[in-house]
mmCIF file of C-alpha atoms in Angstrom:
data_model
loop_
_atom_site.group_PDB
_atom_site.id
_atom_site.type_symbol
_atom_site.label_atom_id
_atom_site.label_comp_id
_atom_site.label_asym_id
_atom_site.label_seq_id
_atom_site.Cartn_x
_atom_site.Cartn_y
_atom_site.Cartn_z
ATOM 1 C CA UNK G 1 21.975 1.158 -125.483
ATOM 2 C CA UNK G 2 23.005 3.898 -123.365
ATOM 3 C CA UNK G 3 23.061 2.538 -119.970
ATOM 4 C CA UNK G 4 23.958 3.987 -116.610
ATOM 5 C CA UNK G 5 25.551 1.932 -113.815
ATOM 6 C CA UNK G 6 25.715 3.131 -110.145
ATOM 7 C CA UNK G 7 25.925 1.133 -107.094
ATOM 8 C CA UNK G 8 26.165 2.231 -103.244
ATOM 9 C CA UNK G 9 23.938 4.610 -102.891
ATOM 10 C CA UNK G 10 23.101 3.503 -99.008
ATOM 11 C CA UNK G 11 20.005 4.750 -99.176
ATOM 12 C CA UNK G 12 19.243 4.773 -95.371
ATOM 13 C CA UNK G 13 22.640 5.945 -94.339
ATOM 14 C CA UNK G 14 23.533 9.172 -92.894
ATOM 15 C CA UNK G 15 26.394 9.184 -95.343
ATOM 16 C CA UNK G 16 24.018 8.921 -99.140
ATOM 17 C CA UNK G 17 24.267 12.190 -101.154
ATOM 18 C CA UNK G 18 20.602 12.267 -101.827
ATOM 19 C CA UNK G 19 21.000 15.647 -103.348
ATOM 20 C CA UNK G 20 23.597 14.731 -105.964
ATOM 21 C CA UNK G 21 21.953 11.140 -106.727
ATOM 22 C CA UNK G 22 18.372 13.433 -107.431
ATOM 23 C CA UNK G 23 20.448 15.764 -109.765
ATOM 24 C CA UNK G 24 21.916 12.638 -111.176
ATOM 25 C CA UNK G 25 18.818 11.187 -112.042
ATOM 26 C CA UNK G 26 17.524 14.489 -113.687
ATOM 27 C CA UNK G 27 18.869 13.377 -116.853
ATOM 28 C CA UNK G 28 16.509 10.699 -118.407
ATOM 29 C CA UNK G 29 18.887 10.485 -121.785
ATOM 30 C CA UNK G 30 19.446 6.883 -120.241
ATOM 31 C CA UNK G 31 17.490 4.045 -121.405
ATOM 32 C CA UNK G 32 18.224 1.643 -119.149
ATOM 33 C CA UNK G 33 20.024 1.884 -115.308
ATOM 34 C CA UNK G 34 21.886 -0.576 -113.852
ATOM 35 C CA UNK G 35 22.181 -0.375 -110.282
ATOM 36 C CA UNK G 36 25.057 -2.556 -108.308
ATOM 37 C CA UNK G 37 23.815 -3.292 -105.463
ATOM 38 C CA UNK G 38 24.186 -1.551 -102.022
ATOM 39 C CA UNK G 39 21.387 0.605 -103.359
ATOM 40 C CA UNK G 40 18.857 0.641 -99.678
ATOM 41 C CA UNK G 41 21.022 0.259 -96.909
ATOM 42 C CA UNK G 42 19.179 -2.260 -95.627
ATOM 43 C CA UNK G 43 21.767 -2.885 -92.176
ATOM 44 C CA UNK G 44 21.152 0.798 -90.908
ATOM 45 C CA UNK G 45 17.897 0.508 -91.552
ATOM 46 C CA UNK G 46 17.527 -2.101 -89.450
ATOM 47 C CA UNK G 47 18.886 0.071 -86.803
ATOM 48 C CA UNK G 48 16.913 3.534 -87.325
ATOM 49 C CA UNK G 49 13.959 1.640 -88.735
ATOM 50 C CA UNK G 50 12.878 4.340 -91.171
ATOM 51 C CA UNK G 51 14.095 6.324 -93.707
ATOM 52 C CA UNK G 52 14.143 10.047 -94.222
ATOM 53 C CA UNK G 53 12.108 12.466 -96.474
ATOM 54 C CA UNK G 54 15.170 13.189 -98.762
ATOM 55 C CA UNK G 55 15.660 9.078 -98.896
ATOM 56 C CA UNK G 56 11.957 8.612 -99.470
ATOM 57 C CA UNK G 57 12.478 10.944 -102.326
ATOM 58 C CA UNK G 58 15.533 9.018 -104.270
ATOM 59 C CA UNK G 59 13.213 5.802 -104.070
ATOM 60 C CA UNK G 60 10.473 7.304 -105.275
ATOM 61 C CA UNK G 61 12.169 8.788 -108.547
ATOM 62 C CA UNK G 62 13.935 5.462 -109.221
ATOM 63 C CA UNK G 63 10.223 4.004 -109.350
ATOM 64 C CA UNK G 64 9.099 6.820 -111.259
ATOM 65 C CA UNK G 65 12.198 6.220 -113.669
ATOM 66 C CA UNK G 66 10.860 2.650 -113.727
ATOM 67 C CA UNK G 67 7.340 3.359 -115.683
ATOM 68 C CA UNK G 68 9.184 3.968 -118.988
ATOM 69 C CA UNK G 69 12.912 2.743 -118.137
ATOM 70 C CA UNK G 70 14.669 -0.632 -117.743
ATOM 71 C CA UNK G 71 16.367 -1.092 -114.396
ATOM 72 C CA UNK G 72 18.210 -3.835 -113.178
ATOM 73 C CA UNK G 73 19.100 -4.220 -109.601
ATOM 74 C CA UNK G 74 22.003 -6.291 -108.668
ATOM 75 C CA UNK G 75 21.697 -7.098 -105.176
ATOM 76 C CA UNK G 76 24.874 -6.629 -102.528
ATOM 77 C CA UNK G 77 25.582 -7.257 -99.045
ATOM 78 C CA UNK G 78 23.307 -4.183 -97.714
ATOM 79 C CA UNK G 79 19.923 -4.884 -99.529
ATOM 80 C CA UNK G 80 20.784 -8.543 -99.339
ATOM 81 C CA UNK G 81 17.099 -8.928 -98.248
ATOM 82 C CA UNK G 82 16.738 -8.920 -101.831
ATOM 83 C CA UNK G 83 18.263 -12.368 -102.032
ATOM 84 C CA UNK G 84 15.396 -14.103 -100.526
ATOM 85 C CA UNK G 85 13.897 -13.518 -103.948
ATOM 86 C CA UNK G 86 15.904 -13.211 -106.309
ATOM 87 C CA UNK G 87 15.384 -13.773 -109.567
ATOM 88 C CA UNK G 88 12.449 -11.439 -109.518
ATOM 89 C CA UNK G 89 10.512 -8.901 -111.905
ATOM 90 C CA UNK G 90 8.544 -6.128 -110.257
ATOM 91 C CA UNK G 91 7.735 -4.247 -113.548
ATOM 92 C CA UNK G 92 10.285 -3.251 -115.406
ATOM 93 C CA UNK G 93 12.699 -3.561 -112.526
ATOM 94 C CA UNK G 94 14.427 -6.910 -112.603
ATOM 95 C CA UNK G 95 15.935 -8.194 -109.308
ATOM 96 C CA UNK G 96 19.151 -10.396 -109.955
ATOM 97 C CA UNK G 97 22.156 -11.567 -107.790
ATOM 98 C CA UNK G 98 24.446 -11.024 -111.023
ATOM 99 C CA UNK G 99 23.621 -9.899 -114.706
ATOM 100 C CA UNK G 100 26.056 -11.025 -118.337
ATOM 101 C CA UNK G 101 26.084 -9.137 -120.993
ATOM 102 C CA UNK G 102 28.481 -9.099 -124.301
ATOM 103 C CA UNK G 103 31.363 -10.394 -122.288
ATOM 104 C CA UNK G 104 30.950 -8.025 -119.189
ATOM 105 C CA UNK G 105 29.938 -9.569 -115.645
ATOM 106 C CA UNK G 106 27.914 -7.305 -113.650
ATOM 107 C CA UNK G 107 28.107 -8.260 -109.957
ATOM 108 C CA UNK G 108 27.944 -6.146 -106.306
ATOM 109 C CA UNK G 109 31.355 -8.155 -105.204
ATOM 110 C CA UNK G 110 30.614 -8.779 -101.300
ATOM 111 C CA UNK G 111 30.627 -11.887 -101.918
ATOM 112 C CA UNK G 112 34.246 -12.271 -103.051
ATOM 113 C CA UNK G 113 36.075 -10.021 -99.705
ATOM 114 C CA UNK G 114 36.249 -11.985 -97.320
ATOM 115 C CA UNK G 115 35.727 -9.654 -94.398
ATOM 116 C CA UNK G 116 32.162 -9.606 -95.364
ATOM 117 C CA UNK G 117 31.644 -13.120 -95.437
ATOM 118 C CA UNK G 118 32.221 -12.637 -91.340
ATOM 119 C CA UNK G 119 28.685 -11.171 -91.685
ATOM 120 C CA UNK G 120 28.801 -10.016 -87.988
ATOM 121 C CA UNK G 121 32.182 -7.871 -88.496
ATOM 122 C CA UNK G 122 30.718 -6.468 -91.702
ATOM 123 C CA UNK G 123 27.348 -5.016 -90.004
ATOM 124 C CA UNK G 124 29.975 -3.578 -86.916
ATOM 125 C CA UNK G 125 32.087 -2.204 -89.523
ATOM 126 C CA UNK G 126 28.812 -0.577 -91.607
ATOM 127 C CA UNK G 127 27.428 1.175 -88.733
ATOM 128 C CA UNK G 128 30.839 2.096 -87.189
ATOM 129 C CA UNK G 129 31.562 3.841 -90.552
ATOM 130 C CA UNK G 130 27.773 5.194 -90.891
ATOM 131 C CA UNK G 131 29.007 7.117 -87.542
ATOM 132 C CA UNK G 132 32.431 8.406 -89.267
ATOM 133 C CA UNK G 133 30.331 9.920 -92.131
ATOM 134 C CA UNK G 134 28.483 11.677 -89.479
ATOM 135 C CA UNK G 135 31.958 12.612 -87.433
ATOM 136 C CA UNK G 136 33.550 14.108 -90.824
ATOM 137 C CA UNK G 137 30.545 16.042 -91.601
ATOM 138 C CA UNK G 138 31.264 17.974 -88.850
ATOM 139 C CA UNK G 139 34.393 18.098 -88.415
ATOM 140 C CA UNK G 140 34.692 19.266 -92.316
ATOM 141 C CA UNK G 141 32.278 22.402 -91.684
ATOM 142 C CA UNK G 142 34.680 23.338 -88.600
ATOM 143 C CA UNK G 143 37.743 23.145 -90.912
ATOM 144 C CA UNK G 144 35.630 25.305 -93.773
ATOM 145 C CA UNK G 145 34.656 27.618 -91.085
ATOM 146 C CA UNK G 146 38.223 28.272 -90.141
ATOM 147 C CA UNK G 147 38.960 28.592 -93.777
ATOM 148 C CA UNK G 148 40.851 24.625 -94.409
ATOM 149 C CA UNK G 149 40.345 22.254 -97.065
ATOM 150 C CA UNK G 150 38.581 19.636 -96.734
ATOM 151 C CA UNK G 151 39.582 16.172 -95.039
ATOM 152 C CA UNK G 152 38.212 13.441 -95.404
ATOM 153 C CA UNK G 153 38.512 11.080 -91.695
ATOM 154 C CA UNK G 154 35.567 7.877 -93.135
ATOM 155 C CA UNK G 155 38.264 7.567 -96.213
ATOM 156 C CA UNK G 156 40.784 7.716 -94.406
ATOM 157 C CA UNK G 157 39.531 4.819 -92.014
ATOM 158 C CA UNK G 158 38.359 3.227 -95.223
ATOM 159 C CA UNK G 159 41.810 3.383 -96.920
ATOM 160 C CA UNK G 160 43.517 1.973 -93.497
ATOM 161 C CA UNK G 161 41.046 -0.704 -93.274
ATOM 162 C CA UNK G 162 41.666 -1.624 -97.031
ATOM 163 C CA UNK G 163 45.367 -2.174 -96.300
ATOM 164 C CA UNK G 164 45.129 -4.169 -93.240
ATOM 165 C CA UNK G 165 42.790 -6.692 -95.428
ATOM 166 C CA UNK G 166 44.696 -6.956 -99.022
ATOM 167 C CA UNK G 167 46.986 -9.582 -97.440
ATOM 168 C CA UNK G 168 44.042 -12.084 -97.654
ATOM 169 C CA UNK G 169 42.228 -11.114 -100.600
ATOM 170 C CA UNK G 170 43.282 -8.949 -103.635
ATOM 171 C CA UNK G 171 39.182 -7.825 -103.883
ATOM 172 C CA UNK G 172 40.050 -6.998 -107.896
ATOM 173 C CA UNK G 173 42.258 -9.380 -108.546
ATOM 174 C CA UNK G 174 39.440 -11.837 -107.423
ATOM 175 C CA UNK G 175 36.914 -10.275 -109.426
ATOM 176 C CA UNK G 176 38.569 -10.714 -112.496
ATOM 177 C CA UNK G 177 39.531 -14.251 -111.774
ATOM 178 C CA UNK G 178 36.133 -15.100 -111.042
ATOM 179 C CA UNK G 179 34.766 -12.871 -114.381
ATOM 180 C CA UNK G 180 37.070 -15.573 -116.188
ATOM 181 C CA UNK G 181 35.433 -18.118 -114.547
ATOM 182 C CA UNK G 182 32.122 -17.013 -115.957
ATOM 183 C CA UNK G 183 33.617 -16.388 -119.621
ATOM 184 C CA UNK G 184 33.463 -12.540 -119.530
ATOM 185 C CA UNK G 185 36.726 -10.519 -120.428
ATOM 186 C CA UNK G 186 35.440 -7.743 -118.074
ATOM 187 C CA UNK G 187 33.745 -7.052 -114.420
ATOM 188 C CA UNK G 188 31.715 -3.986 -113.636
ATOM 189 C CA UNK G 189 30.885 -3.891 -109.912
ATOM 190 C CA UNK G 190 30.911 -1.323 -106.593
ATOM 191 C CA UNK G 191 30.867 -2.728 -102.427
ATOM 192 C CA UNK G 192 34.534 -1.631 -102.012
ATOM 193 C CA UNK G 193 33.559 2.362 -103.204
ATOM 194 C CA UNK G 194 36.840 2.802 -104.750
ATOM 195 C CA UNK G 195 35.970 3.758 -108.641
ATOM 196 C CA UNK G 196 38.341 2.348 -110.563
ATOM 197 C CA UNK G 197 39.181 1.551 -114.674
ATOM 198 C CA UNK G 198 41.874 -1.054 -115.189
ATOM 199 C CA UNK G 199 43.294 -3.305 -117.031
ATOM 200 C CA UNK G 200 43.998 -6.533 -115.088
ATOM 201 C CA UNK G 201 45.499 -10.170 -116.665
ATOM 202 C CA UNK G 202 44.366 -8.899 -120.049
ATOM 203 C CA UNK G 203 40.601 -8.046 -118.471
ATOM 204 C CA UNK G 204 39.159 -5.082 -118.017
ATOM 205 C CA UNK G 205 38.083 -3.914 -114.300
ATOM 206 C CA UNK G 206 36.046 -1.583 -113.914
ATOM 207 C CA UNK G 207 34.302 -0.110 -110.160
ATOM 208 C CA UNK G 208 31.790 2.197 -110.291
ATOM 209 C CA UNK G 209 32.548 3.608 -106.569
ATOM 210 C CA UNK G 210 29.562 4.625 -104.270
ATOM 211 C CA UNK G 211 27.267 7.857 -103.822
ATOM 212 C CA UNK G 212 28.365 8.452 -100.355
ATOM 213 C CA UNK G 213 31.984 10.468 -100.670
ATOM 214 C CA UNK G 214 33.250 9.494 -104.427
ATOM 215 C CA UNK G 215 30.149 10.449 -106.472
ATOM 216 C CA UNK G 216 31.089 8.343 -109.772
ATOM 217 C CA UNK G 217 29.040 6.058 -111.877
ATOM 218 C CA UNK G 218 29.882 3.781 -115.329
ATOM 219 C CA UNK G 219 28.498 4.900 -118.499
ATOM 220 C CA UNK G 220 28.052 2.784 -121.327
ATOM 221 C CA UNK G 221 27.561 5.245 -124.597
ATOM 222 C CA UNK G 222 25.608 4.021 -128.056
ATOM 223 C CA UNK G 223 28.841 2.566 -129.105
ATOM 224 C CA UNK G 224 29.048 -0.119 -126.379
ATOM 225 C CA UNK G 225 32.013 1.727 -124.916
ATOM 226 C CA UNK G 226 32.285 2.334 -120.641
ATOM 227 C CA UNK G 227 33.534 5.277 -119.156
ATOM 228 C CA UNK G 228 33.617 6.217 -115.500
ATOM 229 C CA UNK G 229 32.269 9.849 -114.993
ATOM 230 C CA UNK G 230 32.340 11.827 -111.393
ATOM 231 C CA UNK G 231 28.951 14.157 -111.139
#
């Protein structure tokens, strides 16, 4: 079945490519959409306590895709609000914590870094990142203005972040390990927005990055086989 598989869209945030997730989700070739949680980013809105039009819109074409598709929504550490209810069916959209299919464990990860588990340091990281988004924006159309490529400062922070933290937890290492644990020879999940298609202990990894700088989903073809693609 030929399946797409997104996660991090941070729907909410000032960082979501609303624009390139509505081109994305032109293409209705799919049959079914698996989304990996981090989909509303349900911290910031918290803070700003609505969402905007272009938001609105990416919500409303993932219900629209709903009517005639299968989606299932994995929840994460953003739109953990989900949780609370989880398992749940609201039409053809099925609300799980985690989803198994022919060997292949389909999980957000948060649960498995252990920075988020420090709930309160992962909501001060989230909006303190939210704000670097915002920061590079502008600070990318002042480098294109004096004719500079572009620079990325939220990766960067990100990526410096990321190595200050791999001495506790190996976040893919773990995720394999625990995709043993559940009998599957292979993990698809997002939460760390670093795509990624690896071989790990004789199990296949596979990250399907975020919709806020990388812009890269997992496609599964007709013949069952996964592929990262970058829009």
């Amino acid at each position: 079945m030929k399946t797409l598989v997104i996660s991090d869209l941070h729907i909410g945030s000032k960082g979501c490519k609303t624009d390139e997730i509505l081109e994305l989700l032109k293409d209705e070739s799919y049959l079914r959409y698996i989304l990996v949680g981090d989909i509303i980013d349900g911290w910031l809105f918290q803070k700003y306590k609505k969402f905007s039009y272009q938001h609105t819109k990416v919500i409303r074409r993932l219900l629209k895709l709903s009517k005639d598709k299968e989606i299932i929504w994995i929840s994460g550490n953003h739109d953990e609000f989900l949780r609370k209810y989880t398992p749940i069916e609201l039409g053809n959209i099925k609300v799980v914590d985690e989803f198994i299919e022919n060997g292949i464990w389909f999980c957000h990860g948060d649960k498995y870094d252990g920075i988020i588990k420090m709930h309160w340091l992962g909501m001060l990281g989230s909006i303190g990142y939210d704000m670097a988004l915002w920061i590079n924006r502008w600070y990318n159309r002042y480098r294109t203005w004096r004719g500079l490529p572009y620079h990325s400062i939220s990766q960067q922070i990100k990526e410096g972040v990321k190595v200050a933290t791999t001495y506790v937890n190996d976040f893919e290492v773990t995720a394999i390990k625990m995709a043993q644990k559940h009998n599957c020879y292979g993990v698809i999940c997002g939460h760390i927005h670093q795509p990624a298609d690896r071989i790990i202990d004789g199990a296949h990894y596979l990250n399907s990055g975020d919709w806020v700088e990388n812009l890269t989903a997992v496609l599964l073809d007709n013949q069952n086989k996964f592929t990262i693609f970058k829009l």
